[in-house]
Coordinates of C-alpha atoms in Angstrom, one line a residue:
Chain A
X141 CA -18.3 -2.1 -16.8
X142 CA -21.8 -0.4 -14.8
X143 CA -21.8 3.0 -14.1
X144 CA -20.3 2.9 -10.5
X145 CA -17.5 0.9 -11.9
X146 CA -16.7 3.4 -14.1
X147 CA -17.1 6.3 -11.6
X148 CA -14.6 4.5 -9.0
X149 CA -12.0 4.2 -11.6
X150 CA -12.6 7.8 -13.0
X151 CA -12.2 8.7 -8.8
X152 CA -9.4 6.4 -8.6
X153 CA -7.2 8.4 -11.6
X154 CA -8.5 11.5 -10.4
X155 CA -7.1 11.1 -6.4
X156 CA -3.7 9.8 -8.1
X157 CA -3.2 13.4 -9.4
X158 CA -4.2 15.4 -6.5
X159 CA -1.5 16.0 -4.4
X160 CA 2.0 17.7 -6.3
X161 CA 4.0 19.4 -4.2
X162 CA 1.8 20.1 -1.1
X163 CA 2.7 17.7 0.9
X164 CA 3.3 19.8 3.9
X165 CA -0.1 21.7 3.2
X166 CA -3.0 20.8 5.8
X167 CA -0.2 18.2 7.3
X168 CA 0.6 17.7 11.0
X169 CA 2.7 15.2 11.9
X170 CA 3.3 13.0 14.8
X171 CA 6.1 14.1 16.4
X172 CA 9.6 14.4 15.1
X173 CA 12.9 13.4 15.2
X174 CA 16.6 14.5 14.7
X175 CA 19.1 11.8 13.2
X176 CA 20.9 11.5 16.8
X177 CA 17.7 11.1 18.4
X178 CA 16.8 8.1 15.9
X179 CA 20.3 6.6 16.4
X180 CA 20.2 6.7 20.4
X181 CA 16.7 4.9 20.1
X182 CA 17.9 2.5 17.3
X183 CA 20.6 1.4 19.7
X184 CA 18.1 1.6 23.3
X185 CA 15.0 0.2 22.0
X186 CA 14.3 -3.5 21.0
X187 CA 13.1 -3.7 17.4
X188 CA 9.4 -3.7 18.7
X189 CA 9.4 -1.1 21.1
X190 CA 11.9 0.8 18.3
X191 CA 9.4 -0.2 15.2
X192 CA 6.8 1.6 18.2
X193 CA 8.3 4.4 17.9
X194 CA 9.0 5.1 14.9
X195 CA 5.5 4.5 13.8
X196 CA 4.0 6.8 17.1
X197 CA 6.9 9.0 18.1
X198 CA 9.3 10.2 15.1
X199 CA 7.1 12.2 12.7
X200 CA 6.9 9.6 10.1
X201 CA 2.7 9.8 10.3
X202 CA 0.6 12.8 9.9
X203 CA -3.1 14.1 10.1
X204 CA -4.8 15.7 8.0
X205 CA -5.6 18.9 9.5
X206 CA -8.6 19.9 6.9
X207 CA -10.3 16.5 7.7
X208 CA -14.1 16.9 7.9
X209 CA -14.8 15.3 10.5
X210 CA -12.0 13.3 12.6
X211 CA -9.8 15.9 15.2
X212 CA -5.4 15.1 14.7
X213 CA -6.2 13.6 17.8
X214 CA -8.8 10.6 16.6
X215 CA -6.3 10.4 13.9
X216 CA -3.3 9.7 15.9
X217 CA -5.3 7.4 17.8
X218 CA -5.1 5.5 14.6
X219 CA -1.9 4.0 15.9
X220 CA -2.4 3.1 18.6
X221 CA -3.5 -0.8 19.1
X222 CA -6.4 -2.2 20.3
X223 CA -5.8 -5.7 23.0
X224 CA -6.8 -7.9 19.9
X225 CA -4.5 -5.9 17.3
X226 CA -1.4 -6.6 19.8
X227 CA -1.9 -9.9 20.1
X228 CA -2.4 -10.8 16.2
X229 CA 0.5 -8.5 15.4
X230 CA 2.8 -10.3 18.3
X231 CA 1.9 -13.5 17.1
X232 CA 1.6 -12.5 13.5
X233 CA -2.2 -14.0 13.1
X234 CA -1.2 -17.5 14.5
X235 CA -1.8 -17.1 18.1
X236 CA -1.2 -19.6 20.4
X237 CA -4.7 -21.8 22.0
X238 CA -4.9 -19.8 24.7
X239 CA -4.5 -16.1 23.4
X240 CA -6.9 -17.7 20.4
X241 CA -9.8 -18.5 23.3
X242 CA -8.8 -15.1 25.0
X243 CA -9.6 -12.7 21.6
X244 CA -12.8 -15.5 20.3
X245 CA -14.4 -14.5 23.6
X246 CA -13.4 -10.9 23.9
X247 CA -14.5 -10.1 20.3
X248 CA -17.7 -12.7 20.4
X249 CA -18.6 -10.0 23.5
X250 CA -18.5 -6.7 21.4
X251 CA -21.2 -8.4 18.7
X252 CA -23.9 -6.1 19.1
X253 CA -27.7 -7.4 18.7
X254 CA -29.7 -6.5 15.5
X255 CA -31.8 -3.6 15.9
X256 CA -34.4 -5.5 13.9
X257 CA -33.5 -8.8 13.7
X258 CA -32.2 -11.4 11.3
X259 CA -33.8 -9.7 8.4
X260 CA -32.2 -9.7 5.0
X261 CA -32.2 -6.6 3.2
X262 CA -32.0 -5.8 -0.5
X263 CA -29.7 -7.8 -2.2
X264 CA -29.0 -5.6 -5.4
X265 CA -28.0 -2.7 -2.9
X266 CA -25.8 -5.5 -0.9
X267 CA -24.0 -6.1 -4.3
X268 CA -23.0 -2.2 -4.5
X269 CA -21.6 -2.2 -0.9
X270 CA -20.0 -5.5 -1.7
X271 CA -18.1 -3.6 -4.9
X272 CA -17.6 0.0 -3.2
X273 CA -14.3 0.6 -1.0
X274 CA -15.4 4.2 0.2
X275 CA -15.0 4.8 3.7
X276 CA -11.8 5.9 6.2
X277 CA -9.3 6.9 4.2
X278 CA -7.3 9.5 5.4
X279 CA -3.8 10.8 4.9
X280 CA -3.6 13.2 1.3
X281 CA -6.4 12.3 0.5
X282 CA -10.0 11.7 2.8
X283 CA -13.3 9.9 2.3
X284 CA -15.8 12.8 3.1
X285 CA -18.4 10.3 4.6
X286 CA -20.5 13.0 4.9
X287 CA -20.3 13.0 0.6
X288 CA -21.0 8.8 0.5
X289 CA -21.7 6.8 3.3
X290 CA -18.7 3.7 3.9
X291 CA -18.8 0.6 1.9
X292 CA -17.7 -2.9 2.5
X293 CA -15.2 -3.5 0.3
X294 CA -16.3 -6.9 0.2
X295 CA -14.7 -8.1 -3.4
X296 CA -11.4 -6.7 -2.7
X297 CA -10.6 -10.0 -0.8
X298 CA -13.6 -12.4 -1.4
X299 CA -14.7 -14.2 -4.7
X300 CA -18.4 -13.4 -4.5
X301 CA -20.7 -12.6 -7.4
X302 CA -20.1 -13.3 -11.1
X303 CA -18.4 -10.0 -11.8
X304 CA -15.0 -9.0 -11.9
X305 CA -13.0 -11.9 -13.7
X306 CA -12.8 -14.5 -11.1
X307 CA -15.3 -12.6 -8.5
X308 CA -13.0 -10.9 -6.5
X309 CA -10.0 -11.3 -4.6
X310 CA -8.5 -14.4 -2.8
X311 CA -7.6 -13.4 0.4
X312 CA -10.7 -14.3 2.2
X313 CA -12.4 -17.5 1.3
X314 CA -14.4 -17.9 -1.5
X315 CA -18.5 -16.8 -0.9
X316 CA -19.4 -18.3 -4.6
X317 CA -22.8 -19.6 -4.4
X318 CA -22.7 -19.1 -0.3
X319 CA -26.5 -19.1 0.0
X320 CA -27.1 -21.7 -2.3
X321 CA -24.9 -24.3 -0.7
X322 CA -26.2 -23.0 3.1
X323 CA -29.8 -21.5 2.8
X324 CA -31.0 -18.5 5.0
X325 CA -32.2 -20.3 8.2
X326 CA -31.7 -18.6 11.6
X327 CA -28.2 -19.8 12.5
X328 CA -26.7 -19.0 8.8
X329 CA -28.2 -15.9 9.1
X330 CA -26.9 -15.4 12.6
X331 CA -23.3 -16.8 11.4
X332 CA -23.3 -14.3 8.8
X333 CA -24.0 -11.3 10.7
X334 CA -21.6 -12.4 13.1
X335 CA -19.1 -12.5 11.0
X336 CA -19.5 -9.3 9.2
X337 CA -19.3 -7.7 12.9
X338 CA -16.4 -9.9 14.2
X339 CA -14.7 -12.5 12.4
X340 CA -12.5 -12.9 15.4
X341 CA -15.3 -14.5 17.2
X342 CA -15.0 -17.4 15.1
X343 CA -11.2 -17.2 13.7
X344 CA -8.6 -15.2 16.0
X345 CA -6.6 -12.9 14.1
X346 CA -8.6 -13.1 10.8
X347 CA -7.4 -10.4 8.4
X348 CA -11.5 -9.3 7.7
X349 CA -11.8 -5.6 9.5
X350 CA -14.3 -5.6 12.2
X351 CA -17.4 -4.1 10.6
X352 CA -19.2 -3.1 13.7
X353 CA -19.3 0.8 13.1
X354 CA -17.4 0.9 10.1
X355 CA -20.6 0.3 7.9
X356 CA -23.7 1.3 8.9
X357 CA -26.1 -1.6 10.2
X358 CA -29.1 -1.3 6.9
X359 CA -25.9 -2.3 4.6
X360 CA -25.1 -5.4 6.7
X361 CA -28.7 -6.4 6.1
X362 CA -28.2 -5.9 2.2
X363 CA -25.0 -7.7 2.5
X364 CA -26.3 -10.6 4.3
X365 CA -29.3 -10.5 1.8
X366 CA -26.4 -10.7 -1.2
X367 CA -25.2 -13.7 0.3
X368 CA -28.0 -15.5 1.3
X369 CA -31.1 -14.4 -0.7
X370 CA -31.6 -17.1 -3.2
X371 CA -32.3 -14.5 -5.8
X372 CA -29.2 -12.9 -5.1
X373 CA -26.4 -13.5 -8.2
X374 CA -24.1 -14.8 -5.4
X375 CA -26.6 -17.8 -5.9
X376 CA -27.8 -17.6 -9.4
X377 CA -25.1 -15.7 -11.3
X378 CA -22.3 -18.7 -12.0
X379 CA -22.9 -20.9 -14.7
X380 CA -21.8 -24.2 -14.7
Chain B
X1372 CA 17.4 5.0 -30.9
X1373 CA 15.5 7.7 -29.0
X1374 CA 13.5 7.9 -32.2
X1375 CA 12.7 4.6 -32.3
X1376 CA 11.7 4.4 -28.9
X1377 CA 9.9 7.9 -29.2
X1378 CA 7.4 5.9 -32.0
X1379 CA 6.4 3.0 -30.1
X1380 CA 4.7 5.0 -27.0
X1381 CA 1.3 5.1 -28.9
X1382 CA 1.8 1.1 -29.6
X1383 CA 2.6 0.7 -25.7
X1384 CA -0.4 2.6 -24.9
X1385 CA -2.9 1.4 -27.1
X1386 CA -1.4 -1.9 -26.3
X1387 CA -2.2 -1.2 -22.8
X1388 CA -5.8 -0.4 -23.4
X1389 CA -6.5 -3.0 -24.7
X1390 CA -5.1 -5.4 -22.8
X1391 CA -6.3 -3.9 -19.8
X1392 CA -9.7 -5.3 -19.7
X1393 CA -8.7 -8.9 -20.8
X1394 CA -6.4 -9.6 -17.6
X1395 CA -8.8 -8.4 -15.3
X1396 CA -11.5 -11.5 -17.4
X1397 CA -8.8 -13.9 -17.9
X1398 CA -9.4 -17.5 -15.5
X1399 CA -6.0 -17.3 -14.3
X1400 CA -5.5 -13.8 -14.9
X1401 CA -1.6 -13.2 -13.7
X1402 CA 0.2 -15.3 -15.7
X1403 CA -1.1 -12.9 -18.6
X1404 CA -0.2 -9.8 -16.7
X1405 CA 3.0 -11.1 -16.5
X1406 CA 3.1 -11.9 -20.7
X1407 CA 2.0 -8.5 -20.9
X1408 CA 4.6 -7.0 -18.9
X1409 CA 7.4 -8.8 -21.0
X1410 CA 6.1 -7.7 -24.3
X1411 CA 6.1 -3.9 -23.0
X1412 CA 9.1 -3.8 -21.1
X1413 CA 11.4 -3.4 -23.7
X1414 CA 9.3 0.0 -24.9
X1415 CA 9.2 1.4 -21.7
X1416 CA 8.2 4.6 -21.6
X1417 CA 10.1 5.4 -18.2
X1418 CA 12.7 5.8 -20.9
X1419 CA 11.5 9.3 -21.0
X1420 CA 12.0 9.9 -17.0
X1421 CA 15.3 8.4 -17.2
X1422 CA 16.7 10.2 -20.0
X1423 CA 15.5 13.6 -18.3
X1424 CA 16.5 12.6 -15.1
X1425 CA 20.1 12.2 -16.8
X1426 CA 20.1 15.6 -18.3
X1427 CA 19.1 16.7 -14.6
X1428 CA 21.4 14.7 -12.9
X1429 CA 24.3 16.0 -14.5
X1430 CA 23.1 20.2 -15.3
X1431 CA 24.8 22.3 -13.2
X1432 CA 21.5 23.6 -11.3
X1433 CA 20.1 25.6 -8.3
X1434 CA 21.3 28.4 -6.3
X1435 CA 25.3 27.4 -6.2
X1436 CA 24.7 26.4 -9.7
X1437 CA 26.8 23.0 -9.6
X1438 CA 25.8 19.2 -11.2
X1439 CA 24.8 16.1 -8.7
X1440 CA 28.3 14.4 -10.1
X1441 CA 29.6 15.0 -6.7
X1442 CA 26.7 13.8 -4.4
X1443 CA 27.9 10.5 -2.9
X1444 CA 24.7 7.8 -3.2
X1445 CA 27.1 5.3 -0.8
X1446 CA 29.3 3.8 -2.9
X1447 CA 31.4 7.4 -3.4
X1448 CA 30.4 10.7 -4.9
X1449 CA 28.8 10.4 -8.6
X1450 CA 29.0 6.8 -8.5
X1451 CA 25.7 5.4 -9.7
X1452 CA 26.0 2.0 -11.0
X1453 CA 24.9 -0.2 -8.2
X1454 CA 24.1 2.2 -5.6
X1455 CA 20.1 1.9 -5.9
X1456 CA 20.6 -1.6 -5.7
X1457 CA 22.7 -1.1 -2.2
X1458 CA 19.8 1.4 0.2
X1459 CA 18.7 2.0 1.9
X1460 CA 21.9 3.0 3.3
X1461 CA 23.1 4.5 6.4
X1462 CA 25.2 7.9 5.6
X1463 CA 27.8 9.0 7.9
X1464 CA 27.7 12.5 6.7
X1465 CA 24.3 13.2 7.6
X1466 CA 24.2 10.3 10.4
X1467 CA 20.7 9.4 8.9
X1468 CA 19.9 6.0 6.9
X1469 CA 18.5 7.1 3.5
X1470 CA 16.7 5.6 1.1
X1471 CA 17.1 7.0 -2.6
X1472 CA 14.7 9.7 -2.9
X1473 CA 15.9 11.1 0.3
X1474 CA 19.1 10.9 -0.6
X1475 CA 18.6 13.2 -3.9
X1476 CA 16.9 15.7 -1.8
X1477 CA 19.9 16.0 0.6
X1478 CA 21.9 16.7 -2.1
X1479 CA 19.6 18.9 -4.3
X1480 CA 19.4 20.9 -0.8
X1481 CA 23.0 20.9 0.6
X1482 CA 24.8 20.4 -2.9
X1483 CA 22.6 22.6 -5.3
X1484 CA 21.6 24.9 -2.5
X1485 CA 17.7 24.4 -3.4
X1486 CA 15.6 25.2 -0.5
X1487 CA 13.6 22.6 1.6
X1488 CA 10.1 24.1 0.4
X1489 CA 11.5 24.5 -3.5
X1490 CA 9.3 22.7 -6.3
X1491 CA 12.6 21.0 -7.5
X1492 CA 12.6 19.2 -3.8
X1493 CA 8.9 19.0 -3.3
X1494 CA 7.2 17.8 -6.0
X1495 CA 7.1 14.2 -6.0
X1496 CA 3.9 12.8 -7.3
X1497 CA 3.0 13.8 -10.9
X1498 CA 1.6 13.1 -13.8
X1499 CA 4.0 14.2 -16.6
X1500 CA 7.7 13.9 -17.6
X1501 CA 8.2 17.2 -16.8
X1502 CA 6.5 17.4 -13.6
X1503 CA 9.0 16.2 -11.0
X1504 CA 12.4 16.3 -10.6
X1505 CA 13.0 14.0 -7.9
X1506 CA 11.2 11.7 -9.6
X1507 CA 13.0 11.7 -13.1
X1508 CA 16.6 11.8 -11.3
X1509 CA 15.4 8.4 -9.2
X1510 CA 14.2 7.0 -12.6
X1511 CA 17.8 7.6 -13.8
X1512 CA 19.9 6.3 -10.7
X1513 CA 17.7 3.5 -10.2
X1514 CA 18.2 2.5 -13.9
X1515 CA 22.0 2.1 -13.0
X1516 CA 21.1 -0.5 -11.5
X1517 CA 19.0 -2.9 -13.3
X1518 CA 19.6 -6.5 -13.8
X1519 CA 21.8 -6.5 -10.3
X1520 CA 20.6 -8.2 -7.5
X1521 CA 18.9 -6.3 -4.2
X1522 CA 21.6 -6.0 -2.2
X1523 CA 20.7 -3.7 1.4
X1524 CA 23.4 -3.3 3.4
X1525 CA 23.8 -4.5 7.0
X1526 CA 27.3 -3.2 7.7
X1527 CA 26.1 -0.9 11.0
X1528 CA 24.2 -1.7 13.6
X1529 CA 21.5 1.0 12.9
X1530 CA 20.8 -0.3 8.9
X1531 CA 20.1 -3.5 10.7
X1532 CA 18.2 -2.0 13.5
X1533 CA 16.0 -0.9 10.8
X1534 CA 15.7 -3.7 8.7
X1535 CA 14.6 -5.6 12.2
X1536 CA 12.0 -2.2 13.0
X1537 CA 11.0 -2.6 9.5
X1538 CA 10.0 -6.0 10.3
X1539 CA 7.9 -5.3 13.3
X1540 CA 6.1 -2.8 11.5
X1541 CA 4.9 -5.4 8.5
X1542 CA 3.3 -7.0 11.2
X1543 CA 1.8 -4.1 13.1
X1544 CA -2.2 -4.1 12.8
X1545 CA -3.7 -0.3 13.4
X1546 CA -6.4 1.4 12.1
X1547 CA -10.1 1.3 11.7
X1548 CA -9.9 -1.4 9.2
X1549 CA -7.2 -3.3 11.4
X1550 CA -4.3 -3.9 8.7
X1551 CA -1.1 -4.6 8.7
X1552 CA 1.1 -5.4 5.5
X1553 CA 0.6 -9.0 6.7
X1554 CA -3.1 -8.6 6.1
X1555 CA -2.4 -8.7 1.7
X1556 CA 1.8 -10.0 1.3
X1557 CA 2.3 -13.2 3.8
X1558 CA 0.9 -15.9 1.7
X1559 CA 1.2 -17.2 -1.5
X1560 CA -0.8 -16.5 -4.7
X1561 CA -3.5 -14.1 -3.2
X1562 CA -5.3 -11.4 -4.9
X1563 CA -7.1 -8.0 -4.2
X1564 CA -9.9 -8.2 -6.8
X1565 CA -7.5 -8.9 -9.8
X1566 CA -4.5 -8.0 -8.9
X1567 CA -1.7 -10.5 -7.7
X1568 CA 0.1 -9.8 -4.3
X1569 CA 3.5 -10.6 -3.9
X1570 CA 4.7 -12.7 -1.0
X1571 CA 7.0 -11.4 1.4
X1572 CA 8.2 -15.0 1.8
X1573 CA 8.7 -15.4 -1.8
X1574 CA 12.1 -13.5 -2.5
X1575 CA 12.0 -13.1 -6.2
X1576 CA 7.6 -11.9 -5.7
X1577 CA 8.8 -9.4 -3.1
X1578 CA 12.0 -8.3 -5.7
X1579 CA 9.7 -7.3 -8.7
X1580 CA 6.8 -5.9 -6.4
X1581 CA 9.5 -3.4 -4.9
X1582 CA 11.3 -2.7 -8.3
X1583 CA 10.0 1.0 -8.5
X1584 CA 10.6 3.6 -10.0
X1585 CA 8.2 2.0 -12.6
X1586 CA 5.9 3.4 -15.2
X1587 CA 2.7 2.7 -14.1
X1588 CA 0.3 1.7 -16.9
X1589 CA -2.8 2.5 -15.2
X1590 CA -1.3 5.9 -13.9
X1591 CA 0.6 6.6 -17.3
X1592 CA 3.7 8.0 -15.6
X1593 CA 6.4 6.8 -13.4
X1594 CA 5.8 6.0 -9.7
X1595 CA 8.2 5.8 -7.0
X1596 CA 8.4 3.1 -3.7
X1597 CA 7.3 6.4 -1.8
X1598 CA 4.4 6.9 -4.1
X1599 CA 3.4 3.3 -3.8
X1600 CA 4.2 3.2 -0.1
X1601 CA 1.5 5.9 0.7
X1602 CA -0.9 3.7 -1.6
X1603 CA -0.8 1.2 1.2
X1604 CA -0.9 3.0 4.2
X1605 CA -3.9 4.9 2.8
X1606 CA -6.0 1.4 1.8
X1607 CA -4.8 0.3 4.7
X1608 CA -6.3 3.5 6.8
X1609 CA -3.8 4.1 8.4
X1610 CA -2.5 7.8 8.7
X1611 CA -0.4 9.3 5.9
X1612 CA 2.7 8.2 5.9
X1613 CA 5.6 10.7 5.1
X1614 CA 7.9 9.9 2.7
X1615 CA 10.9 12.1 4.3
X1616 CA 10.3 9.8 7.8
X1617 CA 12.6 7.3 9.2
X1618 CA 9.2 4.6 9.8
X1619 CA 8.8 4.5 5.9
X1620 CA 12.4 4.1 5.7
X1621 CA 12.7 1.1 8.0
X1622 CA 9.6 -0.7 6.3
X1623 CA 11.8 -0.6 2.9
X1624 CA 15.2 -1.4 4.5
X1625 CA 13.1 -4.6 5.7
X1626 CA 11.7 -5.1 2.3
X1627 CA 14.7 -4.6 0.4
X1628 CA 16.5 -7.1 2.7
X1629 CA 13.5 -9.9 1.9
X1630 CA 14.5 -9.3 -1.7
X1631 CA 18.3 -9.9 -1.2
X1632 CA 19.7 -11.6 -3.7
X1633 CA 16.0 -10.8 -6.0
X1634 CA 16.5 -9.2 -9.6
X1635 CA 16.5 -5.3 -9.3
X1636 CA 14.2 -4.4 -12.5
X1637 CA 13.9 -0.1 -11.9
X1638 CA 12.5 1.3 -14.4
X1639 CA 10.5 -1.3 -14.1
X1640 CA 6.4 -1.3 -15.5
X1641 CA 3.8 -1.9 -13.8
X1642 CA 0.0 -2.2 -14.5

């Protein structure tokens, strides 16, 4: 276990036993409810539009009112869905051929250039935004980004370097030995930061977050350099 | 008993420790978090939180200084066995469909005459024993009703309105990161880093994932399904969720449906 390991786990124990008996402290909710009101919309509402409310309407959400940064407003807007996110959640990430065409091109769209190219960036940084999973966390307990910039949370759901046990997790695809088995020519490169930015350009409803804003562009250069430099332990790290 | 019990906490700990570390290397690593969880579970230190939550459960407490005997947890007042197994439930008396935490604090307010902003009724995450009541009673109920199988009833129309709503909302994407439960528990044999998730198509996966209360080795104290619910929503970035809302509700009515007929395990352990 490195140093930030040990420092994530020692944060993750320490946000476990913030909050005791403050919940209402620094809390605004998102509207509110009495039980006749949540009967009478039970028994009006389809479960969709009822699920809607509940989520948007009843109280059942909050802000955090001592955020640093994002208004109750920007946090309610949290709930709120996005074209693409309706879609995936109507069709629960199997959209039909059509709605699949509809979000590939809408999303391929919002994929911004690189300010300075293809370049890859340092790979050893690229590892640490790979482990980290700082960044938008709210609720009781927030990510001061102004503290730590946002990570990409990379190994959470991708086998990737020679780490932790098998790599990572397993619900992205493996991205063992990507560069090694690709190279870093132009259009890998391009596929790469692509994806990062918008995975629904290639695969509708993907479960990866759309990274465009959420990290900040230098770290999808390290990234891409942690999966395609061929000095990178993505490449060299696995025995056999 | 209690004694025995009372020495083997160290054991379980230092067990724990050790053990830790070696899933997370292991090939293949949940099969042996799963051996590990068998060898512990019969020196569960929950034990503690349930035999407090008894003393607690049946003290005459609070402002009208009277016990929890005669607060009615569906299946008539004081009547325990089972009833953890059966919510959430809806409650004619207070029109509402509760799961078991909200349940206790209903009664701790209207029974015991505790007030809304009391410790006894707020405190609900903690480290210690001692720390929570609500959490110790729940351990206590919800050991009533261990080895039965998840059985949420769909008797009215609004318990299966919810389960339906509770549904909907699996599948809901939101936030920054764009998440939905959907995201981590629709397919089989997938892990965050090293941890297994459960599938929600998987009955018997989705009935040991949702047996809380459960000691949490990693946490060393008991968690509850509200604890672990706000876990999610706050990985997922979503907004806090609150634990006393009907949304948080519906997404366990729907949960505890998918694991009808699934082993209840409360107090169940947990890495």
């Amino acid at each position: 276990m490195n140093h930030r390991m040990l420092k994530l786990a020692a944060l993750g124990v320490s946000a476990a036993f913030l909050v005791a008996g403050t919940a209402h402290a620094g809390q605004e909710n998102f509207g509110s409810a009495t039980p006749d009101e949540i009967k009478q919309k039970g028994a009006e509402l389809t479960p969709d539009q009822f699920a809607e409310w509940l989520i948007k309407e009843s109280g059942s959400f909050y802000a955090n009112t001592d955020h640093p940064f994002l208004s109750v407003d920007e946090q309610r807007a949290r709930l709120d869905q996005d074209p693409t996110q309706a879609e995936c959640s109507k069709y629960r990430n199997n959209p039909p051929d059509e709605v699949a065409d509809e979000i590939r091109n809408r999303e391929r769209a919002r994929i911004p250039e690189p300010a300075n190219g293809l370049e890859l960036g340092d790979h050893e940084k690229g590892h640490d935004w790979a482990l980290g999973g700082f960044g938008w966390r709210i609720g009781h307990n927030v990510d001061d980004h102004g503290e730590r910039r946002p990570d990409g949370g990379c190994y959470n759901c991708h086998q990737i370097g020679p780490l932790i046990g098998d790599g990572g997790g397993t619900v992205g695809p493996s991205l063992r030995e990507y560069g090694k088995m690709r190279g870093d020519g132009e259009d890998t490169r391009q596929f790469v930061w692509d994806v990062i930015n918008n995975a629904h350009a290639y695969f509708p409803c993907s479960q990866m977050p759309r990274f465009t804003g959420l990290i900040d562009e230098d770290k999808i250069h390290d990234l891409m350099a942690y999966l395609l430099d061929p000095e990178s332990p993505v490449n060299t790290g696995w025995e056999d | 008993m209690r004694k025995k019990s009372l020495l083997a906490i160290p054991f379980v700990v230092g067990c724990a420790a050790l053990l830790a570390p070696l899933s997370v290397l292991a090939q293949n690593s949940e099969g042996f978090v799963h051996q590990q969880r068998e060898m512990m579970q019969e020196a569960n230190p929950a034990e503690h939180w349930t035999w407090r939550g008894e003393d607690l459960f049946h003290e005459a407490r609070g402002p009208n200084n009277v016990s929890l005997e005669e607060c009615d947890f569906g299946l008539g007042p004081g009547v325990l066995e089972g009833a953890h197994a059966q919510m959430p439930r809806y409650f004619p008396d207070t029109g509402e469909v509760m799961a078991l935490e909200q349940r206790i604090m209903h009664c701790m307010q209207e029974l015991q005459g505790f007030s809304e902003d009391s410790d006894e009724v707020q405190v609900r995450h903690t480290g210690t024993v001692e720390g929570s009541d609500l959490v110790a009673i729940a351990t206590y109920i919800g050991a009533q009703s261990q080895g039965m199988e998840w059985d949420t009833p769909r008797q009215y129309p609004i318990e299966r309105q919810y389960i339906k709503a509770g549904e909907e909302m699996f599948f809901y994407r939101a936030g920054p990161w764009d998440m939905s439960c959907q995201t981590c528990h629709a397919e089989q044999g997938k892990r965050i880093r090293a941890q297994m998730m459960y599938d929600v198509d998987v009955t018997d996966e989705v009935a040991i994932a949702i047996s809380w209360p459960a000691y949490r080795i990693g946490h060393g104290t008991v968690r509850t399904d509200e604890h672990r619910a706000r876990g999610c929503y706050y990985q997922m970035r979503w907004p806090g969720i609150d634990g006393e809302g009907p949304a948080w509700v519906a997404v366990w009515s729907f949960l505890r449906d998918a694991a009808r007929g699934g082993p209840v395990l409360t107090p169940h352990l947990k890495r």
